[in-house]
Each structure stands twice: as structure tokens, then as C-alpha cells.
Coordinates of C-alpha atoms in Angstrom, one line a residue:
X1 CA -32.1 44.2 -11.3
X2 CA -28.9 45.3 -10.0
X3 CA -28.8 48.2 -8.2
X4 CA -25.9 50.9 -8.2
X5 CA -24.9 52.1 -5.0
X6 CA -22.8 54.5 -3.5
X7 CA -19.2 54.2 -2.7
X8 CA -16.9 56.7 -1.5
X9 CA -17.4 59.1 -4.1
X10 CA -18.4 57.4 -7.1
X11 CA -21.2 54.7 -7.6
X12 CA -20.7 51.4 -8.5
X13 CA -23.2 48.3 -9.8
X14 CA -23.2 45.6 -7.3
X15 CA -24.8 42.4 -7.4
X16 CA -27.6 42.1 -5.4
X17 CA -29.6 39.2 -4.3
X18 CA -33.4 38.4 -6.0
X19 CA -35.1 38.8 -2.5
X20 CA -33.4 42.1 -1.7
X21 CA -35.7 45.3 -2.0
X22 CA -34.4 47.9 -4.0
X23 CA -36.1 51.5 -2.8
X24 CA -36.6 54.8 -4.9
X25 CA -33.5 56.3 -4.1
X26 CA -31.2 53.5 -5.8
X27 CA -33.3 53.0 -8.8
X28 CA -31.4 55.5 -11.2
X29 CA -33.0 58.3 -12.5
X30 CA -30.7 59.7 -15.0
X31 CA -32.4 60.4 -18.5
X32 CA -30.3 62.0 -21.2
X33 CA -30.8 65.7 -21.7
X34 CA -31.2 66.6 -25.0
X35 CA -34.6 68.5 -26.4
X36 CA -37.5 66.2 -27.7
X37 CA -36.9 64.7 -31.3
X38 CA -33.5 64.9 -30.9
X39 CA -31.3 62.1 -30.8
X40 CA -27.5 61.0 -29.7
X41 CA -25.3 61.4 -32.7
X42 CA -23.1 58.7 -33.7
X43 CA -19.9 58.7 -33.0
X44 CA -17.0 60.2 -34.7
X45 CA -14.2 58.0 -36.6
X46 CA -10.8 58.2 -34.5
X47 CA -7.6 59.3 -36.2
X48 CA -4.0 58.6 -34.4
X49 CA -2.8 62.5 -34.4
X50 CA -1.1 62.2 -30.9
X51 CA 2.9 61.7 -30.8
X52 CA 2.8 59.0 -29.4
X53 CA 0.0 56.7 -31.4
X54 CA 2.2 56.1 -34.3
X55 CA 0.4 56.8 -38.0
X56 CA 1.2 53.8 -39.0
X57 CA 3.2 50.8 -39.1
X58 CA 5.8 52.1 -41.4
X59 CA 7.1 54.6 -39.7
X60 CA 8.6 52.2 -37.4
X61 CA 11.1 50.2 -39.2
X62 CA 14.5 48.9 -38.3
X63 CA 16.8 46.4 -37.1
X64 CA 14.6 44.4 -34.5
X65 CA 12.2 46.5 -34.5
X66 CA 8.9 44.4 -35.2
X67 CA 5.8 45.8 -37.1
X68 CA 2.6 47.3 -34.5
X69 CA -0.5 46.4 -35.0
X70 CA -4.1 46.0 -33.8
X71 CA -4.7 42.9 -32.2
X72 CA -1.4 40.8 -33.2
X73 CA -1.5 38.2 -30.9
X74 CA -4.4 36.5 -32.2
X75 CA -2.0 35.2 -34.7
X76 CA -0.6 32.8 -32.0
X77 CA -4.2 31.2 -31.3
X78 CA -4.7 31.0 -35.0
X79 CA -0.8 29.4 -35.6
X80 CA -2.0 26.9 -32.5
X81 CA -5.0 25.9 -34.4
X82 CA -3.0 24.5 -37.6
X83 CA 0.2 23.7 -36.6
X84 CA -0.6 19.9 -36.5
X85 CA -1.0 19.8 -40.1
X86 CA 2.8 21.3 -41.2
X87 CA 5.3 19.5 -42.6
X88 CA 8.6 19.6 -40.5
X89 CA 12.3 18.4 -40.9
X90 CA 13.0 15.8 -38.0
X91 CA 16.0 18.8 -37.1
X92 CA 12.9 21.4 -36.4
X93 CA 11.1 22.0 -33.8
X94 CA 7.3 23.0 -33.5
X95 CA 7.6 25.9 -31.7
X96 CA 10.4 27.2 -33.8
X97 CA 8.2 27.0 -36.4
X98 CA 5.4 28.4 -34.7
X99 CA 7.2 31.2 -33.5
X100 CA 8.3 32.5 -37.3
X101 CA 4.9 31.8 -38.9
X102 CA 3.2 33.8 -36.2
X103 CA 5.0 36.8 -36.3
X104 CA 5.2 36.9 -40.2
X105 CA 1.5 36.5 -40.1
X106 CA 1.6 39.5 -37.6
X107 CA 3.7 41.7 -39.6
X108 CA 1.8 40.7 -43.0
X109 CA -1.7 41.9 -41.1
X110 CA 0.4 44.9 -39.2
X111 CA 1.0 46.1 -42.7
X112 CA -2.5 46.4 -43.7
X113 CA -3.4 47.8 -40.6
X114 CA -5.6 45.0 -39.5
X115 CA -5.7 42.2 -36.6
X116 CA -4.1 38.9 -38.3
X117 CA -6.9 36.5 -40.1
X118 CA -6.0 33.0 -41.5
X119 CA -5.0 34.0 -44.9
X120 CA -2.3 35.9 -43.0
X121 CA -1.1 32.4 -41.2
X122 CA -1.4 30.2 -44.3
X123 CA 1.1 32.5 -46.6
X124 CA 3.6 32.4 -44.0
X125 CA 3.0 28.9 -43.8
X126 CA 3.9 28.4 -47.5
X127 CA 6.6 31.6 -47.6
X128 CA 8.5 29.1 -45.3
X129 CA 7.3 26.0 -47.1
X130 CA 5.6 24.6 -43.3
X131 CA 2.4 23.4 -46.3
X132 CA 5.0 20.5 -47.9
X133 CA 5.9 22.8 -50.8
X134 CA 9.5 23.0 -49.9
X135 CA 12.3 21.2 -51.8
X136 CA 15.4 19.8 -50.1
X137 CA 17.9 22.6 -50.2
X138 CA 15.0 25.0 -49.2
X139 CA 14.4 22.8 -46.0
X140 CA 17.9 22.1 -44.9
X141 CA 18.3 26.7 -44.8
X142 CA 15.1 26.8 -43.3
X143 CA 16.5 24.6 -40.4
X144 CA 19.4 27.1 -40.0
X145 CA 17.1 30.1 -40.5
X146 CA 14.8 29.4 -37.5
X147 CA 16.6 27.1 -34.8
X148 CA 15.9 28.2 -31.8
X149 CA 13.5 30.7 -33.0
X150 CA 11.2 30.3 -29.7
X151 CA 13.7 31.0 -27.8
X152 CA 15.5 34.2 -29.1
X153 CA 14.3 36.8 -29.9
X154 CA 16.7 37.9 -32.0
X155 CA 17.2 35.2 -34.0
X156 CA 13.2 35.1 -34.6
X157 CA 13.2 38.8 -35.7
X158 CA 16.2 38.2 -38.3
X159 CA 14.3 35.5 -39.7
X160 CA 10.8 37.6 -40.1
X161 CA 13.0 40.8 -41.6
X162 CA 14.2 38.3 -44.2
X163 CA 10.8 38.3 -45.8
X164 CA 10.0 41.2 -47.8
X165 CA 7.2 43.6 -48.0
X166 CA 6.4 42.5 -51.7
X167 CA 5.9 38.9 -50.8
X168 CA 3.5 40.2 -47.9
X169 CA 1.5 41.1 -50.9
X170 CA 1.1 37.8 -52.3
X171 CA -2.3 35.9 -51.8
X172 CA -2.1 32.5 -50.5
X173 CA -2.0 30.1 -52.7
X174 CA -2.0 32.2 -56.0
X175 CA 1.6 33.0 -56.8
X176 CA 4.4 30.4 -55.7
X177 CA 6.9 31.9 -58.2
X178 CA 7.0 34.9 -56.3
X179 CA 8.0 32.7 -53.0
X180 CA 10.5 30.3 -54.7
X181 CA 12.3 33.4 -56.0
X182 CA 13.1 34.6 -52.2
X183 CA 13.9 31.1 -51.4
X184 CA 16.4 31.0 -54.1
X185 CA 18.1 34.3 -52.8
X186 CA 17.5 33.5 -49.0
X187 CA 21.0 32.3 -47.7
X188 CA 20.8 29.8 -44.9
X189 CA 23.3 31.8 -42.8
X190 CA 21.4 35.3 -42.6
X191 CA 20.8 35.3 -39.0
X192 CA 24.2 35.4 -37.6

């Protein structure tokens, strides 16, 4: 058992060594006061209604601005985990690549208000065409679209507001018309 003892003001658990004897006054006596047959409720959902907590994440939008969301980051372990298997130019580089699918995987999940899953990952794996489905002229733009991607910020964030809201909504692997129609209209020189 580890015992909670007094510090300063406030008390603290400690570890405490097996052999140690714990006495009356540190066992803790606290039992919850509510009348007999009555139980803790549950707890209440949480809504954002402060100023600064943001509704949700489109009412930030802009220039730069990225998408907020619960638990982004995870997208970078999930990226990590696949990123052996993508297809790549011998002009790209890995982390370029890694960079873009991550955060378009973050902004797809930001959008439904969730922490990024694998679904997110692999349709911004084939919205860039990282799964071998691009052709030629697709790849040589793509090359353009994302050099130095790690690196800058801003040229990472360009590339990610390229994609479109409606192609968020696409389920991997359903719908490829809907991806080779923004790759069609996607210019290779949209970042600068």
C-alpha cells in the first residue's frame, strides 16, 4: 500500500517501502458523503462555450492557418508506420512526403472532429498518389508541389490547402475519379 503523507499544505502519495509500517493516521479515511442508496452521478458531456476553445475547426480558416484538432499528432506515428511501402520519384524525399500525408491526414480527421485513424493516412496517401496510382505528369507536379516540404512550413501548408474539403470526403479506396479530377486541375507551380 502506498501511503499519502503530508507535505506543506497538501498531501501527496509516496512510495513507500514493503517493510515500512503504515499507522492509523496515514491510512485515509475519507468516504464520500452522500445519503445511503445514493450514488455518484455520471458525468456530464463537455461543450466548448468558452472564447477561447474554438467551436470547431471551421471557424478557423485561412492562409496558413492549419486545421485544430484532438489528438493530431498521432498522424505522424501512423505516417511512420507505412511510409516504407510508398512509391516515390528518385527527385523526392521521404520526409517531404511524410510531412504532406501527415498533415492532410490531420486536417481530414480535424474536420470530423476526431483524432487521425489510418483511413485518414491512406487517402492522403492516394490524394497524392504516395500508393503507385500516379501517372507521370501527376508525379513530376507532385515533385514541385512538396520539395522541401519538411523543412518549410510554408511551403507544406500551401501544399495541404491545395486539397479541398470535398475530397476529404472521399473514402479510401472507393472513388479515384474524384482524386484524378483535382490532379488534373492541380498546377505544379501553386506553392510559390
Amino acid at each position: 500500500m502506498t501511503p499519502k503523507r503530508r507535505i506543506g499544505v497538501a498531501w501527496a502519495t509516496v512510495p513507500t517501502d514493503p517493510f515500512v509500517p503504515v499507522t492509523r493516521d496515514e491510512v485515509p479515511r475519507h468516504r464520500q458523503n452522500l445519503p445511503p442508496g445514493i450514488a455518484m452521478p455520471p458525468s456530464r458531456s463537455w461543450f466548448a462555450q468558452r472564447p477561447g476553445d474554438g467551436s470547431s475547426s471551421s471557424d478557423v480558416d485561412g492562409r496558413l492557418m492549419g486545421r485544430p484538432g484532438p489528438n493530431v499528432g498521432y498522424a505522424l506515428s501512423l505516417v511512420e508506420r507505412q511510409r516504407e511501402t510508398w512509391t516515390l520519384d528518385p527527385l523526392e524525399h521521404g520526409d517531404d512526403a511524410a510531412a504532406v500525408v501527415a498533415e492532410v491526414a490531420m486536417k481530414r480527421a480535424a474536420r470530423f472532429g476526431r483524432a487521425p485513424a489510418k483511413p485518414d493516412v491512406d487517402l492522403a496517401v492516394a490524394i497524392f498518389g504516395y500508393d503507385g496510382s500516379a501517372d507521370a505528369g501527376w508525379v513530376v507536379r507532385r515533385v514541385a508541389l512538396v520539395h522541401d516540404a519538411a523543412h518549410h512550413y510554408e511551403v507544406r501548408r500551401a501544399a495541404v490547402d491545395l486539397v479541398p474539403d470535398e475530397l476529404l470526403r472521399v473514402i479510401p479506396g472507393n472513388d479515384r475519379s474524384v482524386i484524378n479530377t483535382w490532379r488534373a486541375t492541380t498546377p505544379a507551380n501553386s506553392v510559390q
